[in-house]
Amino acid sequence: MSTTPGSADAASQPPVGIDELLERVRAGYERIGAQQAYEAAQAGDALLVDIRYAALRERDGLIPGAHVVERNELEWRLDPQGSHRLPEATSHALRVVVICNEGYASSLAARSLHHLGLHRATDLVGGFQAWRGAGLPVE
C-alpha cells in the first residue's frame, strides 16, 4: 500500500526527518560523481541540469553545456509529455543529471523526476561544489 504525501496512510506514519528522507530517496537510484557526469555529458549520454538559484550561478559560474532550469520549473521542463519541455526532453529514457550547489536539493529533484517516469534521472554527489572541486570546466 502506498504512503504518498497527503494519503491517509502517510498521515498515520510518524514524521520523517530530512536526513532519513534523503537516505530513503537516494537508496532508490544510483547517484553519479563529477567525473562520471562530465564524461557522460561529453559522450552525449547525459543531460546536465543546473537547478541552483541565480545568485549561486552568478557567484560561482556555470557548467558549460548544462541547462539552467529553476527548481520550480524542473518537472515541466523535463516531462517528455509536457508542452513546456526542453527540446532535449523527448523520452522517458533520457539520462538526466540534476545539479544543485552541494547535492542535497538535487536528490529530492531527481526523485521527483522518477515519479514522472524518468527512471534514469540521478543527481551529482556533492553538487556544483564537487564539480568545481574536481577541476572540471566552469565558465
CSV table of C-alpha atoms in Angstrom, one decimal:
chain,number,residue,atom,x,y,z
A,1,MET,CA,0.0,0.0,0.0
A,2,SER,CA,1.3,3.4,-0.9
A,3,THR,CA,2.2,6.1,1.6
A,4,THR,CA,2.4,9.1,-0.6
A,5,PRO,CA,2.2,12.5,0.9
A,6,GLY,CA,-1.4,13.5,1.5
A,7,SER,CA,-2.7,10.0,1.7
A,8,ALA,CA,-4.5,8.6,4.7
A,9,ASP,CA,-1.6,6.1,5.2
A,10,ALA,CA,1.0,8.9,5.2
A,11,ALA,CA,-0.9,10.8,7.8
A,12,SER,CA,-0.8,7.8,10.2
A,13,GLN,CA,3.0,7.4,9.8
A,14,PRO,CA,5.4,9.1,12.1
A,15,PRO,CA,7.2,12.1,10.7
A,16,VAL,CA,10.5,11.5,8.9
A,17,GLY,CA,13.4,13.9,9.2
A,18,ILE,CA,15.2,15.3,6.2
A,19,ASP,CA,18.3,13.1,6.7
A,20,GLU,CA,16.2,9.9,6.8
A,21,LEU,CA,14.2,11.1,3.8
A,22,LEU,CA,17.4,11.8,1.8
A,23,GLU,CA,18.7,8.4,2.7
A,24,ARG,CA,15.5,6.7,1.5
A,25,VAL,CA,15.3,8.8,-1.7
A,26,ARG,CA,19.0,8.1,-2.5
A,27,ALA,CA,18.5,4.4,-2.0
A,28,GLY,CA,16.1,4.4,-4.9
A,29,TYR,CA,18.7,5.2,-7.6
A,30,GLU,CA,22.4,5.3,-8.3
A,31,ARG,CA,24.0,8.8,-7.8
A,32,ILE,CA,26.8,10.0,-10.0
A,33,GLY,CA,30.2,11.6,-9.3
A,34,ALA,CA,31.5,14.7,-11.0
A,35,GLN,CA,34.0,13.0,-13.4
A,36,GLN,CA,31.4,10.4,-14.4
A,37,ALA,CA,28.8,13.1,-15.0
A,38,TYR,CA,31.3,15.1,-17.1
A,39,GLU,CA,32.2,12.0,-19.2
A,40,ALA,CA,28.6,11.1,-19.7
A,41,ALA,CA,27.7,14.6,-20.9
A,42,GLN,CA,30.7,14.7,-23.2
A,43,ALA,CA,29.7,11.4,-24.7
A,44,GLY,CA,26.1,12.6,-25.2
A,45,ASP,CA,24.7,10.1,-22.8
A,46,ALA,CA,23.5,12.6,-20.1
A,47,LEU,CA,21.7,15.9,-19.9
A,48,LEU,CA,23.2,18.1,-17.2
A,49,VAL,CA,20.6,20.3,-15.5
A,50,ASP,CA,21.6,23.0,-13.1
A,51,ILE,CA,18.9,23.9,-10.6
A,52,ARG,CA,20.9,26.3,-8.5
A,53,TYR,CA,19.4,29.7,-7.9
A,54,ALA,CA,20.7,32.7,-9.8
A,55,ALA,CA,22.8,34.2,-7.0
A,56,LEU,CA,24.9,31.0,-6.8
A,57,ARG,CA,25.2,30.8,-10.6
A,58,GLU,CA,26.4,34.4,-10.7
A,59,ARG,CA,28.8,33.9,-7.8
A,60,ASP,CA,30.3,30.5,-8.8
A,61,GLY,CA,29.8,30.3,-12.6
A,62,LEU,CA,28.2,27.8,-14.9
A,63,ILE,CA,29.0,24.3,-16.1
A,64,PRO,CA,29.4,24.6,-19.9
A,65,GLY,CA,26.6,22.8,-21.7
A,66,ALA,CA,24.4,22.4,-18.6
A,67,HIS,CA,20.8,23.5,-18.9
A,68,VAL,CA,19.8,26.0,-16.3
A,69,VAL,CA,16.3,25.1,-15.1
A,70,GLU,CA,14.9,26.8,-12.0
A,71,ARG,CA,13.8,24.1,-9.5
A,72,ASN,CA,10.2,25.2,-9.6
A,73,GLU,CA,10.1,24.6,-13.3
A,74,LEU,CA,12.1,21.3,-13.4
A,75,GLU,CA,9.2,18.8,-13.9
A,76,TRP,CA,7.5,20.9,-16.5
A,77,ARG,CA,10.8,21.4,-18.5
A,78,LEU,CA,11.8,17.7,-18.4
A,79,ASP,CA,8.5,15.9,-18.8
A,80,PRO,CA,8.7,14.3,-22.3
A,81,GLN,CA,4.9,14.6,-22.5
A,82,GLY,CA,4.8,18.2,-21.3
A,83,SER,CA,4.0,21.2,-23.5
A,84,HIS,CA,6.8,23.3,-21.8
A,85,ARG,CA,9.5,20.7,-22.1
A,86,LEU,CA,13.1,21.4,-23.2
A,87,PRO,CA,13.7,20.3,-26.8
A,88,GLU,CA,16.0,17.6,-25.5
A,89,ALA,CA,13.4,16.1,-23.2
A,90,THR,CA,12.0,13.7,-25.8
A,91,SER,CA,12.0,10.4,-23.9
A,92,HIS,CA,11.4,8.9,-20.5
A,93,ALA,CA,14.7,7.0,-21.1
A,94,LEU,CA,16.6,10.3,-21.1
A,95,ARG,CA,19.5,10.3,-18.6
A,96,VAL,CA,19.3,13.5,-16.6
A,97,VAL,CA,21.9,14.6,-14.0
A,98,VAL,CA,20.4,17.2,-11.7
A,99,ILE,CA,22.9,19.5,-10.1
A,100,CYS,CA,22.4,21.8,-7.1
A,101,ASN,CA,25.0,23.5,-5.1
A,102,GLU,CA,26.0,20.7,-2.7
A,103,GLY,CA,24.0,17.7,-3.7
A,104,TYR,CA,21.0,17.8,-1.4
A,105,ALA,CA,18.1,19.5,-3.2
A,106,SER,CA,19.2,17.7,-6.3
A,107,SER,CA,18.5,14.3,-4.7
A,108,LEU,CA,14.9,15.4,-4.0
A,109,ALA,CA,14.6,16.8,-7.5
A,110,ALA,CA,15.8,13.5,-9.1
A,111,ARG,CA,13.3,11.6,-7.1
A,112,SER,CA,10.6,13.8,-8.4
A,113,LEU,CA,11.7,13.1,-12.0
A,114,HIS,CA,11.5,9.4,-11.2
A,115,HIS,CA,7.8,10.0,-10.3
A,116,LEU,CA,7.4,11.4,-13.8
A,117,GLY,CA,8.8,8.2,-15.3
A,118,LEU,CA,12.3,9.5,-16.0
A,119,HIS,CA,13.8,6.3,-14.5
A,120,ARG,CA,17.4,7.2,-15.4
A,121,ALA,CA,17.4,10.6,-13.6
A,122,THR,CA,20.1,11.0,-11.0
A,123,ASP,CA,21.9,13.7,-9.2
A,124,LEU,CA,25.5,14.8,-8.8
A,125,VAL,CA,27.1,13.8,-5.5
A,126,GLY,CA,28.4,16.9,-3.9
A,127,GLY,CA,26.7,19.1,-6.5
A,128,PHE,CA,28.3,22.0,-8.3
A,129,GLN,CA,30.9,22.4,-5.5
A,130,ALA,CA,32.2,18.8,-6.2
A,131,TRP,CA,32.3,19.6,-9.9
A,132,ARG,CA,34.4,22.7,-9.3
A,133,GLY,CA,36.5,20.9,-6.7
A,134,ALA,CA,37.3,18.1,-9.3
A,135,GLY,CA,38.7,20.8,-11.6
A,136,LEU,CA,36.1,20.3,-14.2
A,137,PRO,CA,35.2,23.2,-16.6
A,138,VAL,CA,33.3,26.2,-15.2
A,139,GLU,CA,32.6,29.4,-17.1
